[in-house]
Amino acid sequence: MKPQEIGVRRFGRVNGLGLMTLAKREIARFSSVWTQTLLAPLVTAGLFLLIFNIAIGPRRGDVMGVPFIEFLAPGILTMTVIQNAFANTSSSMVISKVQGNIVDTLMPPLSPIEMVLGYLAGGVARGVFVACGISLGLFVFLGHSIAHPFVVLLFVILGSALLGAIGLVAGIFANKFDQMAAITNFIVTPLAFLSGTFYSVTALPPVLREISAFNPIFYLIDGARFGFLGVSDANPWFGFVVVLMTFLGVSSIAWWLLRTGYRLKP
């Protein structure tokens, strides 16, 4: 490469080395503190299952033809996965902005799509690792095999990618940690809790049931539940399309924000 070409992108050229470097950096961020990013979510998910089983399980009976604790498990898994995928990309972006080293990501010859893919790689990897750990725990303690493993993997990856993209957009918009905390507490957490994690949407009043149909997180949880148990409230393949289209839309927004440098460049 000629000296004058350094740092200059040519049309159609993919910076594979830069993309892999960014992806490795994002994966190294959470794997270096695995007790906080991987072990802690497993403990939290286990506590959710234990508390709900003790408080409600014996009196709740079957839900959709399966024991309550088995019905609850896929929802807890998916909720934990998407929260961690969101946290990975959003925290990475906000920390870089607050510490002033976001320039280290913006200056290398990385295209906006490569930056999006690099950040999402970290979110998806963290989500998959968390899902594998919780799934192993569910198998050991509940002894329940997975009805459709491919479907579970599909929704885990797609859910991690979707919430990773949302986290990237949120991280770009937020300039301070308290702004990021507000987005997490008032948007992400309510969407995760009110998406059929702890209940079947058939138990909701008709109005709330219709509202749930517009929540892509509901389809994530419902699809993962179908993959684990073979039962669902909605058609899992329709849900897959909804989540995929939502992911493409949010990723496009993240691409545009990185392309324009919104709240990233002085």
Short mmCIF file of C-alpha atoms in Angstrom, two decimals:
data_model
loop_
_atom_site.label_atom_id
_atom_site.label_comp_id
_atom_site.label_asym_id
_atom_site.label_seq_id
_atom_site.Cartn_x
_atom_site.Cartn_y
_atom_site.Cartn_z
CA MET A 1 0.00 0.00 0.00
CA LYS A 2 1.29 3.43 -0.93
CA PRO A 3 1.87 5.90 1.94
CA GLN A 4 -0.84 8.22 0.68
CA GLU A 5 -3.39 5.39 0.79
CA ILE A 6 -3.02 4.71 4.51
CA GLY A 7 -6.26 5.45 6.32
CA VAL A 8 -8.18 5.89 3.06
CA ARG A 9 -11.00 3.53 2.18
CA ARG A 10 -11.55 2.49 -1.41
CA PHE A 11 -15.04 1.74 -2.67
CA GLY A 12 -15.93 -1.93 -2.24
CA ARG A 13 -12.94 -2.83 -0.07
CA VAL A 14 -13.63 -4.54 3.26
CA ASN A 15 -11.24 -3.93 6.12
CA GLY A 16 -11.34 -7.48 7.47
CA LEU A 17 -8.41 -6.95 9.83
CA GLY A 18 -9.96 -3.83 11.34
CA LEU A 19 -13.34 -5.52 11.71
CA MET A 20 -11.81 -8.54 13.44
CA THR A 21 -9.75 -6.29 15.72
CA LEU A 22 -12.82 -4.34 16.81
CA ALA A 23 -14.78 -7.56 17.36
CA LYS A 24 -11.96 -9.06 19.43
CA ARG A 25 -11.75 -5.88 21.50
CA GLU A 26 -15.48 -6.01 22.25
CA ILE A 27 -15.32 -9.68 23.20
CA ALA A 28 -12.23 -9.08 25.36
CA ARG A 29 -14.09 -6.30 27.22
CA PHE A 30 -16.60 -8.66 28.79
CA SER A 31 -14.48 -11.82 28.94
CA SER A 32 -11.80 -10.06 31.00
CA VAL A 33 -14.37 -9.41 33.75
CA TRP A 34 -16.31 -12.66 33.34
CA THR A 35 -17.43 -12.81 36.95
CA GLN A 36 -19.40 -9.61 36.39
CA THR A 37 -20.54 -10.11 32.80
CA LEU A 38 -21.05 -13.88 32.58
CA LEU A 39 -21.26 -15.40 36.06
CA ALA A 40 -23.44 -12.69 37.62
CA PRO A 41 -26.25 -13.07 35.01
CA LEU A 42 -26.31 -16.82 35.63
CA VAL A 43 -26.72 -16.27 39.37
CA THR A 44 -29.45 -13.66 38.77
CA ALA A 45 -31.36 -15.97 36.42
CA GLY A 46 -31.10 -18.79 38.95
CA LEU A 47 -32.43 -16.57 41.73
CA PHE A 48 -35.40 -15.51 39.56
CA LEU A 49 -36.30 -19.15 38.92
CA LEU A 50 -35.83 -20.14 42.56
CA ILE A 51 -37.91 -17.28 43.98
CA PHE A 52 -40.76 -17.66 41.49
CA ASN A 53 -40.82 -21.41 41.97
CA ILE A 54 -41.00 -21.07 45.77
CA ALA A 55 -43.50 -18.20 45.78
CA ILE A 56 -45.80 -19.15 42.91
CA GLY A 57 -44.81 -22.48 41.40
CA PRO A 58 -46.66 -24.94 43.69
CA ARG A 59 -49.98 -23.04 43.36
CA ARG A 60 -49.71 -21.87 39.76
CA GLY A 61 -50.20 -25.22 38.04
CA ASP A 62 -49.49 -25.81 34.37
CA VAL A 63 -49.24 -23.01 31.80
CA MET A 64 -49.88 -23.93 28.17
CA GLY A 65 -49.68 -27.57 29.19
CA VAL A 66 -46.25 -27.42 30.87
CA PRO A 67 -45.25 -26.93 34.53
CA PHE A 68 -44.91 -23.27 35.51
CA ILE A 69 -41.18 -23.46 36.26
CA GLU A 70 -40.49 -24.96 32.82
CA PHE A 71 -42.69 -22.32 31.19
CA LEU A 72 -40.81 -19.60 33.06
CA ALA A 73 -37.28 -20.81 32.26
CA PRO A 74 -37.08 -19.77 28.55
CA GLY A 75 -38.45 -16.32 29.39
CA ILE A 76 -35.85 -15.79 32.11
CA LEU A 77 -33.11 -17.00 29.76
CA THR A 78 -34.15 -14.68 26.92
CA MET A 79 -34.60 -11.70 29.22
CA THR A 80 -31.11 -12.22 30.67
CA VAL A 81 -29.56 -12.67 27.23
CA ILE A 82 -31.02 -9.50 25.72
CA GLN A 83 -30.22 -7.39 28.79
CA ASN A 84 -26.58 -8.45 28.61
CA ALA A 85 -26.33 -7.89 24.85
CA PHE A 86 -27.76 -4.39 25.33
CA ALA A 87 -25.39 -3.67 28.21
CA ASN A 88 -22.34 -4.76 26.21
CA THR A 89 -22.73 -2.39 23.26
CA SER A 90 -24.24 0.53 25.18
CA SER A 91 -21.59 0.50 27.91
CA SER A 92 -18.79 0.21 25.38
CA MET A 93 -20.00 3.25 23.47
CA VAL A 94 -20.79 5.39 26.53
CA ILE A 95 -17.49 4.59 28.27
CA SER A 96 -15.56 5.49 25.12
CA LYS A 97 -17.40 8.82 24.88
CA VAL A 98 -17.04 9.70 28.55
CA GLN A 99 -13.34 8.78 28.66
CA GLY A 100 -12.70 10.60 25.38
CA ASN A 101 -11.16 7.64 23.55
CA ILE A 102 -13.97 7.17 21.02
CA VAL A 103 -11.52 8.67 18.53
CA ASP A 104 -9.58 5.39 18.69
CA THR A 105 -12.56 3.72 17.01
CA LEU A 106 -13.45 6.54 14.63
CA MET A 107 -9.98 7.25 13.22
CA PRO A 108 -9.02 3.80 11.84
CA PRO A 109 -10.18 3.09 8.27
CA LEU A 110 -13.38 1.36 9.34
CA SER A 111 -16.60 1.94 7.45
CA PRO A 112 -19.83 2.54 9.44
CA ILE A 113 -21.13 -0.95 8.62
CA GLU A 114 -17.86 -2.49 9.84
CA MET A 115 -18.15 -0.57 13.11
CA VAL A 116 -21.73 -1.74 13.55
CA LEU A 117 -20.73 -5.35 12.91
CA GLY A 118 -17.74 -5.10 15.24
CA TYR A 119 -19.81 -3.77 18.14
CA LEU A 120 -22.59 -6.29 17.50
CA ALA A 121 -20.07 -9.15 17.54
CA GLY A 122 -19.36 -8.40 21.19
CA GLY A 123 -23.05 -8.19 22.10
CA VAL A 124 -23.93 -11.41 20.29
CA ALA A 125 -20.97 -13.29 21.77
CA ARG A 126 -21.90 -12.22 25.29
CA GLY A 127 -25.54 -13.16 24.73
CA VAL A 128 -24.64 -16.60 23.38
CA PHE A 129 -22.25 -17.32 26.27
CA VAL A 130 -24.90 -16.34 28.80
CA ALA A 131 -27.52 -18.45 27.00
CA CYS A 132 -25.23 -21.49 26.99
CA GLY A 133 -24.53 -21.16 30.71
CA ILE A 134 -28.21 -20.80 31.65
CA SER A 135 -29.23 -23.65 29.31
CA LEU A 136 -26.70 -25.93 30.95
CA GLY A 137 -28.05 -25.00 34.37
CA LEU A 138 -31.63 -25.64 33.27
CA PHE A 139 -30.69 -29.06 31.95
CA VAL A 140 -28.86 -29.98 35.16
CA PHE A 141 -31.51 -28.79 37.62
CA LEU A 142 -34.72 -29.23 35.62
CA GLY A 143 -33.64 -32.13 33.44
CA HIS A 144 -35.64 -30.77 30.50
CA SER A 145 -34.24 -31.32 27.02
CA ILE A 146 -34.57 -28.68 24.28
CA ALA A 147 -37.37 -29.39 21.82
CA HIS A 148 -35.89 -27.42 18.90
CA PRO A 149 -32.22 -26.49 19.54
CA PHE A 150 -31.78 -24.70 16.19
CA VAL A 151 -34.77 -22.46 16.89
CA VAL A 152 -33.39 -21.56 20.32
CA LEU A 153 -29.99 -20.70 18.84
CA LEU A 154 -31.64 -18.66 16.09
CA PHE A 155 -33.65 -16.52 18.49
CA VAL A 156 -30.75 -16.14 20.93
CA ILE A 157 -28.47 -14.83 18.18
CA LEU A 158 -31.15 -12.62 16.64
CA GLY A 159 -32.24 -11.30 20.03
CA SER A 160 -28.66 -10.52 21.01
CA ALA A 161 -28.12 -8.75 17.69
CA LEU A 162 -31.33 -6.71 18.03
CA LEU A 163 -30.65 -5.56 21.59
CA GLY A 164 -26.98 -5.03 20.72
CA ALA A 165 -28.08 -2.68 17.94
CA ILE A 166 -30.50 -0.90 20.29
CA GLY A 167 -27.70 -0.59 22.83
CA LEU A 168 -25.42 0.91 20.19
CA VAL A 169 -28.02 3.52 19.25
CA ALA A 170 -28.70 4.28 22.92
CA GLY A 171 -24.98 4.58 23.63
CA ILE A 172 -24.58 7.08 20.81
CA PHE A 173 -27.47 9.21 22.08
CA ALA A 174 -26.36 9.11 25.74
CA ASN A 175 -23.58 11.45 26.77
CA LYS A 176 -23.56 10.51 30.46
CA PHE A 177 -23.99 7.36 32.53
CA ASP A 178 -27.20 8.64 34.12
CA GLN A 179 -28.75 9.11 30.67
CA MET A 180 -27.81 5.52 29.84
CA ALA A 181 -29.30 4.35 33.13
CA ALA A 182 -32.55 6.16 32.32
CA ILE A 183 -32.81 4.39 28.96
CA THR A 184 -32.16 1.04 30.63
CA ASN A 185 -34.60 1.56 33.50
CA PHE A 186 -37.48 3.18 31.63
CA ILE A 187 -37.30 1.49 28.21
CA VAL A 188 -35.29 -1.73 28.07
CA THR A 189 -36.26 -3.25 31.43
CA PRO A 190 -40.04 -2.61 31.07
CA LEU A 191 -39.99 -4.05 27.53
CA ALA A 192 -38.23 -7.17 28.82
CA PHE A 193 -40.53 -7.63 31.83
CA LEU A 194 -43.79 -6.91 29.98
CA SER A 195 -43.20 -9.23 27.03
CA GLY A 196 -44.48 -12.56 28.29
CA THR A 197 -41.41 -13.39 30.36
CA PHE A 198 -43.45 -14.44 33.39
CA TYR A 199 -46.84 -15.12 31.83
CA SER A 200 -48.69 -16.13 28.70
CA VAL A 201 -50.19 -13.20 26.82
CA THR A 202 -53.47 -15.13 26.60
CA ALA A 203 -53.96 -14.16 30.26
CA LEU A 204 -53.92 -10.45 29.39
CA PRO A 205 -56.99 -8.33 28.66
CA PRO A 206 -57.68 -7.97 24.91
CA VAL A 207 -56.28 -4.42 24.75
CA LEU A 208 -52.97 -5.36 26.35
CA ARG A 209 -52.80 -8.47 24.19
CA GLU A 210 -53.07 -6.29 21.09
CA ILE A 211 -50.36 -3.96 22.41
CA SER A 212 -48.06 -6.93 23.02
CA ALA A 213 -48.36 -7.84 19.35
CA PHE A 214 -46.39 -4.67 18.51
CA ASN A 215 -43.54 -5.47 20.92
CA PRO A 216 -40.67 -7.29 19.14
CA ILE A 217 -39.30 -8.48 22.50
CA PHE A 218 -42.48 -10.51 22.96
CA TYR A 219 -41.69 -12.44 19.78
CA LEU A 220 -38.14 -13.05 20.97
CA ILE A 221 -39.30 -14.58 24.23
CA ASP A 222 -42.14 -16.46 22.56
CA GLY A 223 -39.82 -17.86 19.90
CA ALA A 224 -37.27 -19.02 22.46
CA ARG A 225 -40.09 -20.64 24.46
CA PHE A 226 -41.18 -22.51 21.35
CA GLY A 227 -37.61 -23.66 20.81
CA PHE A 228 -37.33 -24.96 24.38
CA LEU A 229 -40.80 -26.37 24.97
CA GLY A 230 -42.52 -26.61 21.59
CA VAL A 231 -45.37 -24.29 22.70
CA SER A 232 -45.90 -20.61 21.92
CA ASP A 233 -48.51 -17.85 21.94
CA ALA A 234 -47.79 -16.75 18.36
CA ASN A 235 -46.43 -18.26 15.18
CA PRO A 236 -42.66 -18.41 15.83
CA TRP A 237 -41.77 -17.86 12.17
CA PHE A 238 -43.94 -14.75 12.00
CA GLY A 239 -42.14 -13.61 15.13
CA PHE A 240 -38.79 -14.31 13.49
CA VAL A 241 -39.72 -12.04 10.57
CA VAL A 242 -40.87 -9.26 12.93
CA VAL A 243 -37.66 -9.42 14.95
CA LEU A 244 -35.50 -9.60 11.82
CA MET A 245 -37.15 -6.55 10.26
CA THR A 246 -36.83 -4.65 13.55
CA PHE A 247 -33.15 -5.58 13.76
CA LEU A 248 -32.51 -4.36 10.20
CA GLY A 249 -34.30 -1.09 10.97
CA VAL A 250 -32.40 -0.41 14.20
CA SER A 251 -29.09 -1.44 12.62
CA SER A 252 -29.74 1.01 9.80
CA ILE A 253 -30.21 3.78 12.35
CA ALA A 254 -26.96 2.80 14.07
CA TRP A 255 -25.18 2.80 10.68
CA TRP A 256 -26.52 6.27 9.87
CA LEU A 257 -25.51 7.67 13.26
CA LEU A 258 -21.97 6.32 12.88
CA ARG A 259 -21.80 7.54 9.29
CA THR A 260 -22.81 11.09 10.22
CA GLY A 261 -20.84 11.15 13.48
CA TYR A 262 -23.90 12.26 15.46
CA ARG A 263 -22.85 13.01 19.05
CA LEU A 264 -19.50 11.37 18.30
CA LYS A 265 -17.51 14.04 16.49
CA PRO A 266 -16.85 17.51 17.87
#
